[in-house]
């Protein structure tokens, strides 16, 4: 399932002549719906974005969590919401890129039901462990996994997320077994790793960074092309001897299809202002994220690239969620 320039052009043309109410946007608080629980990566990003966005729009911006079903519940809710810019989708790649390959049927169309507004950040995945785990690097993790019947358990923020897919890819490339313990978001997943309920987790840097820096978790490897500046001693998977395992979940904002073009344009430019502001840019960077605000057109192009990359891999890994 692909988002094409034609889809975007149709959506833009349909909303080119904005109704009168669109000229006074926003006329009430704006709700950003997130498909994961509080404390997860998307939630953290949206809650950092919301105050500055609201200040510039002149209305409150409220983050509403609707977790469950790999982001499908939230996506479907926003897809059916009024296309007036007052209900937005704080999304990761799952709802707009991965779910099209993971599910044979969705209640929404990832390609046609949304007007893309802007990306906000990208963030690499860390493989983290409890501080007292009997291994401190990827080689030690692999050895431990091979000693355990059925492989080692790992905390995953949800079925079919970048986190699960990256671990499935890592274990295939590195030759060890691991079984997923699924959670409704990265927040509860990381809590169980910190408490020792689960030995390791595939957690994005948004959620894991402060816990690693605070000594509540230890990072074994980062699934990124290069090391994270805040964790200079944590190697990449390639440096640890496993090539071809890179995963950087991203977070962006979308609106229901048919949202007037002037509203999309205002939202996109305002998000870019917030993300590139010194305060928010530093806050995101300190959490191990890459601020990555875009135009709607750039966002559309990026989503197409993600689909081209991940759909064949999902097929290769034979992962289906229905």
PDB file of C-alpha atoms in Angstrom:
ATOM      1  CA  UNK A   1       0.000   0.000   0.000  1.00  0.00           C
ATOM      2  CA  UNK A   2       1.635   3.223  -1.146  1.00  0.00           C
ATOM      3  CA  UNK A   3       1.056   6.919  -0.709  1.00  0.00           C
ATOM      4  CA  UNK A   4       1.515   8.536  -4.093  1.00  0.00           C
ATOM      5  CA  UNK A   5       1.867  12.099  -5.277  1.00  0.00           C
ATOM      6  CA  UNK A   6      -1.518  11.657  -6.940  1.00  0.00           C
ATOM      7  CA  UNK A   7      -3.153  10.863  -3.588  1.00  0.00           C
ATOM      8  CA  UNK A   8      -1.569  13.960  -2.080  1.00  0.00           C
ATOM      9  CA  UNK A   9      -2.486  16.153  -5.059  1.00  0.00           C
ATOM     10  CA  UNK A  10      -6.122  15.056  -4.927  1.00  0.00           C
ATOM     11  CA  UNK A  11      -6.304  15.758  -1.203  1.00  0.00           C
ATOM     12  CA  UNK A  12      -4.734  19.179  -1.664  1.00  0.00           C
ATOM     13  CA  UNK A  13      -6.984  20.152  -4.573  1.00  0.00           C
ATOM     14  CA  UNK A  14     -10.102  19.045  -2.728  1.00  0.00           C
ATOM     15  CA  UNK A  15      -9.324  21.397   0.126  1.00  0.00           C
ATOM     16  CA  UNK A  16      -7.866  24.280  -1.867  1.00  0.00           C
ATOM     17  CA  UNK A  17     -11.007  26.354  -1.461  1.00  0.00           C
ATOM     18  CA  UNK A  18     -11.299  26.443   2.309  1.00  0.00           C
ATOM     19  CA  UNK A  19     -14.680  27.016   3.963  1.00  0.00           C
ATOM     20  CA  UNK A  20     -15.094  30.185   5.987  1.00  0.00           C
ATOM     21  CA  UNK A  21     -14.558  28.455   9.329  1.00  0.00           C
ATOM     22  CA  UNK A  22     -11.132  27.273   8.163  1.00  0.00           C
ATOM     23  CA  UNK A  23      -9.966  30.876   7.959  1.00  0.00           C
ATOM     24  CA  UNK A  24     -10.454  31.196  11.715  1.00  0.00           C
ATOM     25  CA  UNK A  25      -8.676  27.969  12.611  1.00  0.00           C
ATOM     26  CA  UNK A  26      -8.351  26.884  15.345  1.00  0.00           C
ATOM     27  CA  UNK A  27     -11.629  27.895  16.955  1.00  0.00           C
ATOM     28  CA  UNK A  28     -11.395  25.442  19.878  1.00  0.00           C
ATOM     29  CA  UNK A  29      -8.821  23.166  21.575  1.00  0.00           C
ATOM     30  CA  UNK A  30      -6.953  20.784  19.304  1.00  0.00           C
ATOM     31  CA  UNK A  31      -6.732  17.107  20.270  1.00  0.00           C
ATOM     32  CA  UNK A  32      -3.750  14.992  19.223  1.00  0.00           C
ATOM     33  CA  UNK A  33      -4.678  11.317  19.407  1.00  0.00           C
ATOM     34  CA  UNK A  34      -1.878   8.847  20.208  1.00  0.00           C
ATOM     35  CA  UNK A  35      -2.227   5.117  19.613  1.00  0.00           C
ATOM     36  CA  UNK A  36      -0.076   4.070  22.581  1.00  0.00           C
ATOM     37  CA  UNK A  37      -0.132   4.468  26.339  1.00  0.00           C
ATOM     38  CA  UNK A  38       1.255   7.294  28.421  1.00  0.00           C
ATOM     39  CA  UNK A  39       5.050   7.246  28.721  1.00  0.00           C
ATOM     40  CA  UNK A  40       5.646   5.631  25.342  1.00  0.00           C
ATOM     41  CA  UNK A  41       7.731   7.201  22.607  1.00  0.00           C
ATOM     42  CA  UNK A  42       4.926   8.804  20.594  1.00  0.00           C
ATOM     43  CA  UNK A  43       3.285  10.064  23.778  1.00  0.00           C
ATOM     44  CA  UNK A  44       6.515  11.655  25.026  1.00  0.00           C
ATOM     45  CA  UNK A  45       7.111  13.409  21.708  1.00  0.00           C
ATOM     46  CA  UNK A  46       3.563  14.746  21.455  1.00  0.00           C
ATOM     47  CA  UNK A  47       3.529  15.978  25.055  1.00  0.00           C
ATOM     48  CA  UNK A  48       6.768  17.865  24.418  1.00  0.00           C
ATOM     49  CA  UNK A  49       5.379  19.284  21.181  1.00  0.00           C
ATOM     50  CA  UNK A  50       1.916  20.237  22.484  1.00  0.00           C
ATOM     51  CA  UNK A  51       2.688  23.307  24.667  1.00  0.00           C
ATOM     52  CA  UNK A  52       4.655  25.137  21.987  1.00  0.00           C
ATOM     53  CA  UNK A  53       2.153  24.171  19.310  1.00  0.00           C
ATOM     54  CA  UNK A  54      -0.738  25.407  21.421  1.00  0.00           C
ATOM     55  CA  UNK A  55       1.023  28.659  22.240  1.00  0.00           C
ATOM     56  CA  UNK A  56       1.566  29.428  18.563  1.00  0.00           C
ATOM     57  CA  UNK A  57      -1.934  28.339  17.502  1.00  0.00           C
ATOM     58  CA  UNK A  58      -3.624  30.289  20.280  1.00  0.00           C
ATOM     59  CA  UNK A  59      -5.561  27.257  21.569  1.00  0.00           C
ATOM     60  CA  UNK A  60      -4.852  24.417  23.981  1.00  0.00           C
ATOM     61  CA  UNK A  61      -3.418  21.271  22.437  1.00  0.00           C
ATOM     62  CA  UNK A  62      -4.519  18.144  24.297  1.00  0.00           C
ATOM     63  CA  UNK A  63      -2.840  14.750  23.959  1.00  0.00           C
ATOM     64  CA  UNK A  64      -5.337  11.879  24.140  1.00  0.00           C
ATOM     65  CA  UNK A  65      -4.174   8.265  24.474  1.00  0.00           C
ATOM     66  CA  UNK A  66      -6.158   5.562  22.680  1.00  0.00           C
ATOM     67  CA  UNK A  67      -3.805   2.569  22.949  1.00  0.00           C
ATOM     68  CA  UNK A  68      -4.281  -0.861  21.465  1.00  0.00           C
ATOM     69  CA  UNK A  69      -4.180  -2.983  18.318  1.00  0.00           C
ATOM     70  CA  UNK A  70      -0.867  -1.659  16.969  1.00  0.00           C
ATOM     71  CA  UNK A  71      -2.194   1.873  16.675  1.00  0.00           C
ATOM     72  CA  UNK A  72      -5.262   0.784  14.707  1.00  0.00           C
ATOM     73  CA  UNK A  73      -7.797   2.061  17.254  1.00  0.00           C
ATOM     74  CA  UNK A  74      -6.346   5.561  17.231  1.00  0.00           C
ATOM     75  CA  UNK A  75      -5.831   5.613  13.463  1.00  0.00           C
ATOM     76  CA  UNK A  76      -9.389   4.557  12.773  1.00  0.00           C
ATOM     77  CA  UNK A  77     -10.731   7.125  15.243  1.00  0.00           C
ATOM     78  CA  UNK A  78      -8.858   9.989  13.584  1.00  0.00           C
ATOM     79  CA  UNK A  79      -9.659   8.768  10.068  1.00  0.00           C
ATOM     80  CA  UNK A  80     -13.365   9.106  10.883  1.00  0.00           C
ATOM     81  CA  UNK A  81     -13.057  12.415  12.748  1.00  0.00           C
ATOM     82  CA  UNK A  82     -14.212  15.750  11.361  1.00  0.00           C
ATOM     83  CA  UNK A  83     -11.712  17.079   8.842  1.00  0.00           C
ATOM     84  CA  UNK A  84     -11.464  20.483  10.497  1.00  0.00           C
ATOM     85  CA  UNK A  85      -7.967  20.308  11.989  1.00  0.00           C
ATOM     86  CA  UNK A  86      -9.185  19.975  15.568  1.00  0.00           C
ATOM     87  CA  UNK A  87      -8.478  16.232  15.737  1.00  0.00           C
ATOM     88  CA  UNK A  88      -4.964  15.188  14.715  1.00  0.00           C
ATOM     89  CA  UNK A  89      -3.068  11.905  14.704  1.00  0.00           C
ATOM     90  CA  UNK A  90       0.226  11.711  16.586  1.00  0.00           C
ATOM     91  CA  UNK A  91       1.504   8.683  14.736  1.00  0.00           C
ATOM     92  CA  UNK A  92       4.542   6.498  14.411  1.00  0.00           C
ATOM     93  CA  UNK A  93       5.413   4.386  11.417  1.00  0.00           C
ATOM     94  CA  UNK A  94       3.206   1.501  12.501  1.00  0.00           C
ATOM     95  CA  UNK A  95      -0.142   2.965  11.537  1.00  0.00           C
ATOM     96  CA  UNK A  96       0.960   4.535   8.265  1.00  0.00           C
ATOM     97  CA  UNK A  97       3.644   2.147   6.970  1.00  0.00           C
ATOM     98  CA  UNK A  98       3.883  -1.198   8.768  1.00  0.00           C
ATOM     99  CA  UNK A  99       0.226  -2.094   9.331  1.00  0.00           C
ATOM    100  CA  UNK A 100      -0.452  -2.283   5.608  1.00  0.00           C
ATOM    101  CA  UNK A 101       1.819  -5.349   5.451  1.00  0.00           C
ATOM    102  CA  UNK A 102       1.037  -6.782   8.887  1.00  0.00           C
ATOM    103  CA  UNK A 103      -2.753  -6.953   8.447  1.00  0.00           C
ATOM    104  CA  UNK A 104      -4.746  -8.292   5.519  1.00  0.00           C
ATOM    105  CA  UNK A 105      -7.624  -5.931   6.314  1.00  0.00           C
ATOM    106  CA  UNK A 106      -7.678  -2.632   8.168  1.00  0.00           C
ATOM    107  CA  UNK A 107     -10.674  -0.476   9.157  1.00  0.00           C
ATOM    108  CA  UNK A 108      -8.858   2.512   7.655  1.00  0.00           C
ATOM    109  CA  UNK A 109      -6.759   3.092   4.533  1.00  0.00           C
ATOM    110  CA  UNK A 110      -3.232   4.222   5.477  1.00  0.00           C
ATOM    111  CA  UNK A 111      -2.698   5.736   2.027  1.00  0.00           C
ATOM    112  CA  UNK A 112      -6.012   7.501   1.488  1.00  0.00           C
ATOM    113  CA  UNK A 113      -7.524   8.382   4.851  1.00  0.00           C
ATOM    114  CA  UNK A 114      -4.970  10.911   6.096  1.00  0.00           C
ATOM    115  CA  UNK A 115      -3.502  14.235   5.098  1.00  0.00           C
ATOM    116  CA  UNK A 116       0.143  14.147   6.131  1.00  0.00           C
ATOM    117  CA  UNK A 117       1.231  17.242   8.057  1.00  0.00           C
ATOM    118  CA  UNK A 118       4.823  16.897   9.258  1.00  0.00           C
ATOM    119  CA  UNK A 119       7.281  14.494  10.710  1.00  0.00           C
ATOM    120  CA  UNK A 120       8.620  15.483  14.122  1.00  0.00           C
ATOM    121  CA  UNK A 121      11.511  13.198  15.096  1.00  0.00           C
ATOM    122  CA  UNK A 122      13.374   9.974  14.370  1.00  0.00           C
ATOM    123  CA  UNK A 123      14.823   7.868  17.187  1.00  0.00           C
ATOM    124  CA  UNK A 124      16.973   4.703  17.145  1.00  0.00           C
ATOM    125  CA  UNK A 125      16.144   1.547  19.061  1.00  0.00           C
ATOM    126  CA  UNK A 126      18.317   0.408  21.944  1.00  0.00           C
ATOM    127  CA  UNK A 127      18.569  -3.153  23.196  1.00  0.00           C
ATOM    128  CA  UNK A 128      18.567  -2.642  26.949  1.00  0.00           C
ATOM    129  CA  UNK A 129      18.878  -4.946  29.943  1.00  0.00           C
ATOM    130  CA  UNK A 130      18.332  -4.868  33.673  1.00  0.00           C
ATOM    131  CA  UNK A 131      21.471  -3.496  35.369  1.00  0.00           C
ATOM    132  CA  UNK A 132      22.087  -6.849  37.083  1.00  0.00           C
ATOM    133  CA  UNK A 133      21.698  -8.959  33.959  1.00  0.00           C
ATOM    134  CA  UNK A 134      24.619 -11.411  33.609  1.00  0.00           C
ATOM    135  CA  UNK A 135      25.738  -9.839  30.309  1.00  0.00           C
ATOM    136  CA  UNK A 136      26.758  -6.349  29.257  1.00  0.00           C
ATOM    137  CA  UNK A 137      27.038  -6.506  25.483  1.00  0.00           C
ATOM    138  CA  UNK A 138      25.446  -8.120  22.452  1.00  0.00           C
ATOM    139  CA  UNK A 139      27.840 -11.066  22.467  1.00  0.00           C
ATOM    140  CA  UNK A 140      26.924 -11.838  26.064  1.00  0.00           C
ATOM    141  CA  UNK A 141      23.214 -11.541  25.277  1.00  0.00           C
ATOM    142  CA  UNK A 142      23.561 -14.000  22.392  1.00  0.00           C
ATOM    143  CA  UNK A 143      25.400 -16.490  24.599  1.00  0.00           C
ATOM    144  CA  UNK A 144      22.732 -16.193  27.301  1.00  0.00           C
ATOM    145  CA  UNK A 145      19.918 -16.626  24.788  1.00  0.00           C
ATOM    146  CA  UNK A 146      21.487 -19.809  23.441  1.00  0.00           C
ATOM    147  CA  UNK A 147      21.624 -21.271  26.962  1.00  0.00           C
ATOM    148  CA  UNK A 148      17.933 -20.703  27.637  1.00  0.00           C
ATOM    149  CA  UNK A 149      15.364 -23.163  26.377  1.00  0.00           C
ATOM    150  CA  UNK A 150      13.151 -21.357  23.885  1.00  0.00           C
ATOM    151  CA  UNK A 151      15.462 -18.367  23.869  1.00  0.00           C
ATOM    152  CA  UNK A 152      15.502 -15.238  25.990  1.00  0.00           C
ATOM    153  CA  UNK A 153      12.359 -13.222  26.702  1.00  0.00           C
ATOM    154  CA  UNK A 154      12.291  -9.600  25.609  1.00  0.00           C
ATOM    155  CA  UNK A 155       9.881  -6.741  26.247  1.00  0.00           C
ATOM    156  CA  UNK A 156       8.243  -5.359  23.100  1.00  0.00           C
ATOM    157  CA  UNK A 157       6.071  -2.207  23.074  1.00  0.00           C
ATOM    158  CA  UNK A 158       3.577  -3.960  20.829  1.00  0.00           C
ATOM    159  CA  UNK A 159       3.053  -6.532  18.111  1.00  0.00           C
ATOM    160  CA  UNK A 160       4.243  -5.407  14.709  1.00  0.00           C
ATOM    161  CA  UNK A 161       6.048  -2.309  15.973  1.00  0.00           C
ATOM    162  CA  UNK A 162       9.474  -1.245  14.780  1.00  0.00           C
ATOM    163  CA  UNK A 163      10.708  -2.506  18.149  1.00  0.00           C
ATOM    164  CA  UNK A 164       9.501  -6.060  17.598  1.00  0.00           C
ATOM    165  CA  UNK A 165      10.536  -6.103  13.951  1.00  0.00           C
ATOM    166  CA  UNK A 166      14.020  -4.874  14.808  1.00  0.00           C
ATOM    167  CA  UNK A 167      14.494  -7.597  17.434  1.00  0.00           C
ATOM    168  CA  UNK A 168      13.180 -10.256  15.062  1.00  0.00           C
ATOM    169  CA  UNK A 169      15.643  -9.009  12.464  1.00  0.00           C
ATOM    170  CA  UNK A 170      18.496  -8.883  14.992  1.00  0.00           C
ATOM    171  CA  UNK A 171      17.946 -12.420  16.245  1.00  0.00           C
ATOM    172  CA  UNK A 172      17.762 -13.729  12.679  1.00  0.00           C
ATOM    173  CA  UNK A 173      20.950 -11.955  11.626  1.00  0.00           C
ATOM    174  CA  UNK A 174      22.815 -12.883  14.828  1.00  0.00           C
ATOM    175  CA  UNK A 175      21.534 -16.467  15.094  1.00  0.00           C
ATOM    176  CA  UNK A 176      19.798 -16.606  18.484  1.00  0.00           C
ATOM    177  CA  UNK A 177      16.263 -17.158  19.757  1.00  0.00           C
ATOM    178  CA  UNK A 178      14.143 -14.616  21.611  1.00  0.00           C
ATOM    179  CA  UNK A 179      10.461 -14.593  22.471  1.00  0.00           C
ATOM    180  CA  UNK A 180       8.417 -11.414  22.658  1.00  0.00           C
ATOM    181  CA  UNK A 181       6.464 -10.310  25.704  1.00  0.00           C
ATOM    182  CA  UNK A 182       4.053  -7.768  24.287  1.00  0.00           C
ATOM    183  CA  UNK A 183       3.021  -4.566  26.049  1.00  0.00           C
ATOM    184  CA  UNK A 184       0.718  -1.691  25.180  1.00  0.00           C
ATOM    185  CA  UNK A 185       3.489   0.809  24.644  1.00  0.00           C
ATOM    186  CA  UNK A 186       7.124   1.376  25.519  1.00  0.00           C
ATOM    187  CA  UNK A 187       6.322   2.849  28.932  1.00  0.00           C
ATOM    188  CA  UNK A 188       5.082  -0.374  30.580  1.00  0.00           C
ATOM    189  CA  UNK A 189       7.632  -2.422  28.602  1.00  0.00           C
ATOM    190  CA  UNK A 190      10.588  -0.487  29.980  1.00  0.00           C
ATOM    191  CA  UNK A 191       9.165  -0.585  33.506  1.00  0.00           C
ATOM    192  CA  UNK A 192       9.217  -4.393  33.498  1.00  0.00           C
ATOM    193  CA  UNK A 193      12.803  -4.459  32.264  1.00  0.00           C
ATOM    194  CA  UNK A 194      13.832  -2.043  35.016  1.00  0.00           C
ATOM    195  CA  UNK A 195      12.049  -4.153  37.639  1.00  0.00           C
ATOM    196  CA  UNK A 196      13.646  -7.373  36.385  1.00  0.00           C
ATOM    197  CA  UNK A 197      10.383  -8.976  35.274  1.00  0.00           C
ATOM    198  CA  UNK A 198      11.827  -9.283  31.758  1.00  0.00           C
ATOM    199  CA  UNK A 199      15.603  -9.456  31.196  1.00  0.00           C
ATOM    200  CA  UNK A 200      15.888  -7.312  28.064  1.00  0.00           C
ATOM    201  CA  UNK A 201      13.843  -5.008  25.890  1.00  0.00           C
ATOM    202  CA  UNK A 202      13.863  -3.408  22.458  1.00  0.00           C
ATOM    203  CA  UNK A 203      13.113   0.175  23.455  1.00  0.00           C
ATOM    204  CA  UNK A 204      13.443   3.412  21.514  1.00  0.00           C
ATOM    205  CA  UNK A 205      15.838   6.033  22.800  1.00  0.00           C
ATOM    206  CA  UNK A 206      12.948   8.386  23.608  1.00  0.00           C
ATOM    207  CA  UNK A 207      11.919   6.154  26.492  1.00  0.00           C
ATOM    208  CA  UNK A 208      15.194   4.396  27.339  1.00  0.00           C
ATOM    209  CA  UNK A 209      17.741   7.206  27.258  1.00  0.00           C
ATOM    210  CA  UNK A 210      17.123   8.772  30.672  1.00  0.00           C
ATOM    211  CA  UNK A 211      16.853   5.344  32.315  1.00  0.00           C
ATOM    212  CA  UNK A 212      20.211   4.316  30.855  1.00  0.00           C
ATOM    213  CA  UNK A 213      21.871   7.582  31.860  1.00  0.00           C
ATOM    214  CA  UNK A 214      20.380   7.188  35.334  1.00  0.00           C
ATOM    215  CA  UNK A 215      21.755   3.670  35.760  1.00  0.00           C
ATOM    216  CA  UNK A 216      18.342   2.002  35.835  1.00  0.00           C
ATOM    217  CA  UNK A 217      19.058   0.179  32.594  1.00  0.00           C
ATOM    218  CA  UNK A 218      22.177  -0.790  30.697  1.00  0.00           C
ATOM    219  CA  UNK A 219      22.319  -0.411  26.945  1.00  0.00           C
ATOM    220  CA  UNK A 220      23.877  -3.323  25.073  1.00  0.00           C
ATOM    221  CA  UNK A 221      23.708  -2.065  21.497  1.00  0.00           C
ATOM    222  CA  UNK A 222      22.083   0.655  19.401  1.00  0.00           C
ATOM    223  CA  UNK A 223      20.347  -0.288  16.160  1.00  0.00           C
ATOM    224  CA  UNK A 224      21.499   2.748  14.205  1.00  0.00           C
ATOM    225  CA  UNK A 225      24.088   3.625  11.536  1.00  0.00           C
ATOM    226  CA  UNK A 226      26.202   5.429  14.139  1.00  0.00           C
ATOM    227  CA  UNK A 227      26.534   5.708  17.905  1.00  0.00           C
ATOM    228  CA  UNK A 228      24.344   8.070  19.905  1.00  0.00           C
ATOM    229  CA  UNK A 229      26.278  11.085  21.165  1.00  0.00           C
ATOM    230  CA  UNK A 230      24.792  10.743  24.657  1.00  0.00           C
ATOM    231  CA  UNK A 231      25.906   7.083  24.840  1.00  0.00           C
ATOM    232  CA  UNK A 232      29.346   7.126  23.210  1.00  0.00           C
ATOM    233  CA  UNK A 233      30.361   3.746  24.701  1.00  0.00           C
ATOM    234  CA  UNK A 234      27.371   1.841  23.309  1.00  0.00           C
ATOM    235  CA  UNK A 235      28.291   0.252  19.950  1.00  0.00           C
ATOM    236  CA  UNK A 236      26.099  -0.105  16.915  1.00  0.00           C
ATOM    237  CA  UNK A 237      24.979  -3.581  15.885  1.00  0.00           C
ATOM    238  CA  UNK A 238      27.435  -3.474  12.986  1.00  0.00           C
ATOM    239  CA  UNK A 239      30.281  -2.624  15.357  1.00  0.00           C
ATOM    240  CA  UNK A 240      29.173  -5.540  17.540  1.00  0.00           C
ATOM    241  CA  UNK A 241      29.466  -7.888  14.562  1.00  0.00           C
ATOM    242  CA  UNK A 242      25.883  -7.983  13.214  1.00  0.00           C
ATOM    243  CA  UNK A 243      25.378  -6.193   9.905  1.00  0.00           C
ATOM    244  CA  UNK A 244      22.123  -4.980   8.395  1.00  0.00           C
ATOM    245  CA  UNK A 245      20.149  -4.256  11.551  1.00  0.00           C
ATOM    246  CA  UNK A 246      19.105  -0.626  11.717  1.00  0.00           C
ATOM    247  CA  UNK A 247      15.761   0.672  12.943  1.00  0.00           C
ATOM    248  CA  UNK A 248      14.777   4.231  13.711  1.00  0.00           C
ATOM    249  CA  UNK A 249      11.129   4.643  14.655  1.00  0.00           C
ATOM    250  CA  UNK A 250       9.731   8.005  13.713  1.00  0.00           C
ATOM    251  CA  UNK A 251       6.920  10.179  14.955  1.00  0.00           C
ATOM    252  CA  UNK A 252       4.800  12.551  12.900  1.00  0.00           C
ATOM    253  CA  UNK A 253       1.462  14.320  12.738  1.00  0.00           C
ATOM    254  CA  UNK A 254      -1.379  13.623  10.316  1.00  0.00           C
ATOM    255  CA  UNK A 255      -4.933  14.876   9.940  1.00  0.00           C
ATOM    256  CA  UNK A 256      -8.118  13.334   8.536  1.00  0.00           C
ATOM    257  CA  UNK A 257      -8.399  13.283   4.754  1.00  0.00           C
ATOM    258  CA  UNK A 258     -10.116  16.379   3.413  1.00  0.00           C
ATOM    259  CA  UNK A 259      -8.673  18.756   5.984  1.00  0.00           C
ATOM    260  CA  UNK A 260      -8.399  22.140   4.194  1.00  0.00           C
ATOM    261  CA  UNK A 261      -5.030  22.874   2.657  1.00  0.00           C
ATOM    262  CA  UNK A 262      -4.579  26.143   4.539  1.00  0.00           C
ATOM    263  CA  UNK A 263      -4.989  24.303   7.852  1.00  0.00           C
ATOM    264  CA  UNK A 264      -2.473  21.623   6.833  1.00  0.00           C
ATOM    265  CA  UNK A 265      -0.044  24.330   5.759  1.00  0.00           C
ATOM    266  CA  UNK A 266      -0.421  26.271   8.994  1.00  0.00           C
ATOM    267  CA  UNK A 267      -0.031  23.168  11.138  1.00  0.00           C
ATOM    268  CA  UNK A 268       3.039  22.032   9.201  1.00  0.00           C
ATOM    269  CA  UNK A 269       4.828  25.358   9.405  1.00  0.00           C
ATOM    270  CA  UNK A 270       3.930  25.751  13.084  1.00  0.00           C
ATOM    271  CA  UNK A 271       5.222  22.287  13.942  1.00  0.00           C
ATOM    272  CA  UNK A 272       8.486  23.112  12.179  1.00  0.00           C
ATOM    273  CA  UNK A 273       8.767  26.295  14.256  1.00  0.00           C
ATOM    274  CA  UNK A 274       8.326  24.337  17.475  1.00  0.00           C
ATOM    275  CA  UNK A 275      10.661  21.486  16.549  1.00  0.00           C
ATOM    276  CA  UNK A 276      13.449  23.795  15.390  1.00  0.00           C
ATOM    277  CA  UNK A 277      13.162  26.102  18.415  1.00  0.00           C
ATOM    278  CA  UNK A 278      16.315  25.878  20.589  1.00  0.00           C
ATOM    279  CA  UNK A 279      14.448  24.601  23.657  1.00  0.00           C
ATOM    280  CA  UNK A 280      12.536  21.765  21.996  1.00  0.00           C
ATOM    281  CA  UNK A 281      15.360  20.830  19.627  1.00  0.00           C
ATOM    282  CA  UNK A 282      17.716  20.422  22.585  1.00  0.00           C
ATOM    283  CA  UNK A 283      15.131  18.504  24.584  1.00  0.00           C
ATOM    284  CA  UNK A 284      14.608  16.035  21.756  1.00  0.00           C
ATOM    285  CA  UNK A 285      18.339  15.716  21.131  1.00  0.00           C
ATOM    286  CA  UNK A 286      19.020  15.098  24.820  1.00  0.00           C
ATOM    287  CA  UNK A 287      16.598  12.168  24.637  1.00  0.00           C
ATOM    288  CA  UNK A 288      18.562  10.652  21.770  1.00  0.00           C
ATOM    289  CA  UNK A 289      16.158  11.781  19.071  1.00  0.00           C
ATOM    290  CA  UNK A 290      16.827  13.508  15.775  1.00  0.00           C
ATOM    291  CA  UNK A 291      14.498  16.505  15.290  1.00  0.00           C
ATOM    292  CA  UNK A 292      13.092  15.957  11.818  1.00  0.00           C
ATOM    293  CA  UNK A 293      10.270  18.364  10.955  1.00  0.00           C
ATOM    294  CA  UNK A 294       9.229  18.287   7.295  1.00  0.00           C
ATOM    295  CA  UNK A 295       6.815  19.695   4.775  1.00  0.00           C
ATOM    296  CA  UNK A 296       3.764  17.560   3.905  1.00  0.00           C
ATOM    297  CA  UNK A 297       5.392  16.653   0.583  1.00  0.00           C
ATOM    298  CA  UNK A 298       8.610  15.536   2.274  1.00  0.00           C
ATOM    299  CA  UNK A 299       6.609  13.505   4.768  1.00  0.00           C
ATOM    300  CA  UNK A 300       4.752  11.777   1.929  1.00  0.00           C
ATOM    301  CA  UNK A 301       8.009  10.910   0.169  1.00  0.00           C
ATOM    302  CA  UNK A 302       9.498   9.536   3.381  1.00  0.00           C
ATOM    303  CA  UNK A 303       6.464   7.310   4.036  1.00  0.00           C
ATOM    304  CA  UNK A 304       6.776   5.826   0.549  1.00  0.00           C
ATOM    305  CA  UNK A 305      10.435   5.029   1.215  1.00  0.00           C
ATOM    306  CA  UNK A 306       9.546   3.347   4.512  1.00  0.00           C
ATOM    307  CA  UNK A 307       6.913   1.197   2.830  1.00  0.00           C
ATOM    308  CA  UNK A 308       9.399   0.132   0.167  1.00  0.00           C
ATOM    309  CA  UNK A 309      11.929  -0.829   2.853  1.00  0.00           C
ATOM    310  CA  UNK A 310       9.809  -2.566   5.477  1.00  0.00           C
ATOM    311  CA  UNK A 311       7.033  -4.356   3.572  1.00  0.00           C
ATOM    312  CA  UNK A 312       9.417  -6.825   1.873  1.00  0.00           C
ATOM    313  CA  UNK A 313      11.159  -7.423   5.201  1.00  0.00           C
ATOM    314  CA  UNK A 314       7.872  -8.149   6.970  1.00  0.00           C
ATOM    315  CA  UNK A 315       7.117 -10.656   4.233  1.00  0.00           C
ATOM    316  CA  UNK A 316      10.594 -12.168   4.609  1.00  0.00           C
ATOM    317  CA  UNK A 317      10.147 -12.522   8.364  1.00  0.00           C
ATOM    318  CA  UNK A 318       6.662 -13.978   7.789  1.00  0.00           C
ATOM    319  CA  UNK A 319       5.067 -11.785  10.442  1.00  0.00           C
ATOM    320  CA  UNK A 320       1.291 -11.384  10.264  1.00  0.00           C
ATOM    321  CA  UNK A 321      -0.997 -10.051  12.972  1.00  0.00           C
ATOM    322  CA  UNK A 322      -4.339 -11.369  11.692  1.00  0.00           C
TER     323      UNK A 322
END
